[in-house]
């Protein structure tokens, strides 16, 4: 039986302080490294390491604090054979992360910070350009679009051109519509419905819907730990839509769902 290719699965490693522990930064890093190893055992193809929450309403973190959080974790997970991504908006953090072993800069701000384009070009790493309307602190207050699909698509292609102009090679660019980043339920659904179109511009798509709020909006305000069903449904949809990589919390369950989908498709 020949299996059709399925998307890569990127496991999420959040490095944020554990408010219930007094073990300090060393404890937080050790916990994140252990979580990364568990995600690798569960079948992750990539790990995405982030030290600044970009969830709606989250407060910014200083560059020094972000570096203190993520560098020990990248150093601890480099050398596992699984490639590492750094989820940051800050060029200084991306630079240190790549020097410590990361090979993808996952930027929810699509390289719009000062020096971001130049840094990405100089680092020569892969970059993911994601669409976000506004900033995490306020983005869910009242997102408005004329035509969300056209606007997100035009934004992403404009950021591609800016990146290429700055010296980023096209082969290193991933795109992401940014589910939940300055978007209502209607906006999120419209973007998910056109994933094949967004995947058709010659750049691989990264897609992240894991445990996001739109699932709760469709299912009785389900809390984050009860959004696995919706997360899997979105992952399978993205896979059918030719997404190249799916960013998830629940790696084992997602890999299993994708394997079953691929096996059924290969029996056609
Ligand atoms: C995404 C991300 C996403 C990319 C986050 C959360 C919020 N990076 N970082 N795409 N989401 N590329 O996981 O709920 O959707 S943080």
XYZ file of N, CA, C and O in Angstrom, residues 128-198:
284
model
N 8.570 31.677 8.480
C 7.128 31.566 8.254
C 6.532 32.958 8.424
O 6.679 33.582 9.479
N 5.883 33.426 7.359
C 5.225 34.733 7.353
C 3.749 34.513 7.663
O 3.033 33.883 6.890
N 3.302 35.013 8.822
C 1.909 34.813 9.225
C 1.138 36.106 9.184
O 1.687 37.175 9.455
N -0.143 36.009 8.858
C -1.008 37.196 8.874
C -1.615 37.417 10.256
O -2.153 36.490 10.864
N -1.532 38.658 10.709
C -2.202 39.045 11.956
C -2.760 40.440 11.730
O -2.074 41.298 11.163
N -4.006 40.690 12.139
C -4.520 42.065 12.098
C -4.354 42.656 13.494
O -4.889 42.101 14.459
N -3.612 43.759 13.603
C -3.389 44.386 14.904
C -2.285 43.682 15.673
O -1.397 43.060 15.094
N -2.340 43.788 16.986
C -1.333 43.198 17.868
C -2.049 42.300 18.879
O -3.227 42.510 19.158
N -1.336 41.306 19.439
C -1.997 40.343 20.326
C -2.834 40.974 21.436
O -3.903 40.464 21.776
N -2.361 42.103 21.996
C -3.068 42.718 23.125
C -4.501 43.104 22.763
O -5.387 43.065 23.605
N -4.699 43.532 21.513
C -5.990 44.131 21.149
C -6.654 43.492 19.939
O -7.757 43.887 19.566
N -6.021 42.508 19.327
C -6.459 42.049 17.993
C -7.867 41.457 17.945
O -8.497 41.462 16.896
N -8.344 40.935 19.089
C -9.676 40.319 19.043
C -10.788 41.305 19.435
O -11.956 40.929 19.502
N -10.417 42.591 19.658
C -11.420 43.561 20.116
C -12.519 43.744 19.069
O -13.695 43.602 19.373
N -12.146 44.029 17.832
C -13.162 44.251 16.801
C -12.543 44.103 15.411
O -12.389 45.087 14.689
N -12.158 42.883 15.043
C -11.504 42.718 13.735
C -12.470 43.020 12.591
O -13.611 42.550 12.608
N -12.011 43.834 11.633
C -12.857 44.216 10.498
C -12.082 44.034 9.197
O -10.904 44.399 9.122
N -12.742 43.450 8.203
C -12.161 43.311 6.864
C -13.250 43.649 5.849
O -14.442 43.477 6.133
N -12.835 44.093 4.649
C -13.782 44.159 3.541
C -13.967 42.749 3.001
O -15.068 42.192 3.018
N -12.856 42.151 2.562
C -12.864 40.787 2.026
C -11.676 40.080 2.678
O -10.522 40.276 2.278
N -11.962 39.302 3.711
C -10.865 38.755 4.531
C -9.910 37.895 3.703
O -8.688 37.977 3.854
N -10.447 37.085 2.797
C -9.581 36.189 2.026
C -8.655 36.992 1.121
O -7.430 36.780 1.110
N -9.225 37.945 0.394
C -8.406 38.755 -0.516
C -7.359 39.552 0.254
O -6.215 39.683 -0.186
N -7.747 40.075 1.407
C -6.813 40.910 2.171
C -5.677 40.096 2.785
O -4.513 40.518 2.755
N -6.007 38.923 3.317
C -4.957 38.085 3.902
C -4.013 37.599 2.807
O -2.781 37.626 2.953
N -4.590 37.195 1.693
C -3.777 36.705 0.572
C -2.852 37.816 0.056
O -1.642 37.601 -0.135
N -3.394 39.017 -0.133
C -2.585 40.133 -0.644
C -1.487 40.498 0.352
O -0.344 40.773 -0.032
N -1.831 40.481 1.632
C -0.825 40.785 2.657
C 0.318 39.784 2.592
O 1.503 40.161 2.584
N -0.019 38.495 2.554
C 1.031 37.464 2.566
C 1.918 37.585 1.338
O 3.148 37.506 1.437
N 1.308 37.823 0.173
C 2.123 37.916 -1.046
C 2.985 39.187 -1.028
O 4.114 39.177 -1.517
N 2.481 40.259 -0.428
C 3.290 41.481 -0.299
C 4.471 41.239 0.644
O 5.584 41.724 0.404
N 4.237 40.480 1.709
C 5.340 40.177 2.631
C 6.365 39.259 1.972
O 7.565 39.356 2.247
N 5.900 38.361 1.110
C 6.838 37.524 0.344
C 7.745 38.429 -0.482
O 8.979 38.289 -0.466
N 7.154 39.384 -1.184
C 7.959 40.251 -2.049
C 8.939 41.080 -1.222
O 10.091 41.254 -1.599
N 8.482 41.589 -0.069
C 9.381 42.369 0.796
C 10.538 41.498 1.274
O 11.695 41.942 1.312
N 10.232 40.250 1.625
C 11.281 39.351 2.115
C 12.274 39.029 0.995
O 13.492 39.066 1.208
N 11.756 38.749 -0.181
C 12.636 38.397 -1.303
C 13.507 39.604 -1.681
O 14.714 39.466 -1.901
N 12.897 40.790 -1.707
C 13.649 42.030 -1.962
C 14.805 42.194 -0.982
O 15.875 42.665 -1.343
N 14.554 41.803 0.279
C 15.577 41.973 1.322
C 16.646 40.891 1.255
O 17.642 40.967 1.972
N 16.392 39.858 0.423
C 17.421 38.826 0.266
C 17.068 37.461 0.846
O 17.906 36.561 0.884
N 15.826 37.289 1.301
C 15.376 35.963 1.768
C 15.105 35.115 0.523
O 14.464 35.586 -0.417
N 15.593 33.880 0.498
C 15.320 33.098 -0.711
C 13.915 32.503 -0.681
O 13.407 32.110 0.374
N 13.305 32.497 -1.856
C 11.916 32.036 -1.980
C 11.723 30.648 -1.402
O 10.686 30.335 -0.827
N 12.743 29.792 -1.589
C 12.633 28.388 -1.135
C 12.541 28.301 0.386
O 12.160 27.266 0.919
N 12.899 29.373 1.077
C 12.870 29.339 2.546
C 11.555 29.862 3.124
O 11.413 29.923 4.341
N 10.605 30.269 2.271
C 9.423 30.965 2.777
C 8.216 30.031 2.934
O 7.855 29.309 2.009
N 7.632 30.072 4.129
C 6.351 29.422 4.431
C 5.316 30.526 4.675
O 5.674 31.619 5.109
N 4.047 30.216 4.410
C 2.967 31.179 4.649
C 1.946 30.592 5.608
O 1.757 29.366 5.665
N 1.250 31.486 6.332
C 0.264 31.044 7.326
C -0.830 32.107 7.425
O -0.519 33.282 7.668
N -2.103 31.713 7.250
C -3.195 32.710 7.315
C -3.435 33.230 8.726
O -4.160 34.216 8.899
N -2.868 32.613 9.748
C -2.985 33.162 11.104
C -4.374 33.020 11.703
O -5.010 34.014 12.094
N -4.816 31.783 11.837
C -6.142 31.537 12.412
C -6.188 32.118 13.833
O -5.287 31.863 14.646
N -7.217 32.943 14.096
C -7.404 33.516 15.437
C -6.644 34.804 15.717
O -6.780 35.370 16.799
N -5.861 35.259 14.757
C -5.061 36.473 14.976
C -5.759 37.685 14.361
O -5.497 38.068 13.222
N -6.648 38.310 15.135
C -7.401 39.452 14.626
C -8.488 38.981 13.664
O -8.637 39.527 12.574
N -9.226 37.954 14.066
C -10.249 37.362 13.192
C -11.447 36.892 13.995
O -11.285 36.285 15.059
N -12.640 37.158 13.467
C -13.852 36.614 14.076
C -14.028 35.167 13.602
O -13.312 34.684 12.712
N -15.031 34.503 14.169
C -15.339 33.138 13.724
C -15.568 33.100 12.219
O -15.030 32.232 11.518
N -16.345 34.058 11.711
C -16.642 34.096 10.268
C -15.364 34.249 9.448
O -15.194 33.579 8.420
N -14.471 35.116 9.899
C -13.199 35.293 9.187
C -12.371 34.012 9.197
O -11.814 33.604 8.168
N -12.288 33.373 10.366
C -11.504 32.128 10.468
C -12.057 31.060 9.536
O -11.303 30.361 8.847
N -13.388 30.928 9.511
C -13.995 29.881 8.669
C -13.781 30.189 7.189
O -13.494 29.281 6.396
N -13.889 31.461 6.815
C -13.681 31.829 5.404
C -12.254 31.478 4.980
O -12.036 30.949 3.881
N -11.285 31.738 5.848
C -9.881 31.431 5.508
C -9.656 29.923 5.445
O -8.965 29.429 4.553
N -10.237 29.199 6.370
C -10.055 27.739 6.341
C -10.674 27.150 5.082
O -10.135 26.217 4.489
N -11.802 27.724 4.663
C -12.484 27.194 3.468
C -11.655 27.389 2.197
O -11.844 26.655 1.232
N -10.758 28.358 2.180
C -9.959 28.613 0.967
C -8.491 28.200 1.122
O -7.634 28.658 0.360
N -8.218 27.316 2.057
C -6.819 26.887 2.221
C -6.197 26.375 0.921
O -5.036 26.678 0.635
N -6.934 25.588 0.100
C -6.301 25.136 -1.145
C -5.845 26.307 -2.022
O -4.786 26.245 -2.640
N -6.640 27.370 -2.055
C -6.240 28.557 -2.824
C -4.986 29.189 -2.220
O -4.038 29.545 -2.944
N -4.940 29.306 -0.893
C -3.766 29.897 -0.238
C -2.530 29.013 -0.419
O -1.402 29.509 -0.435
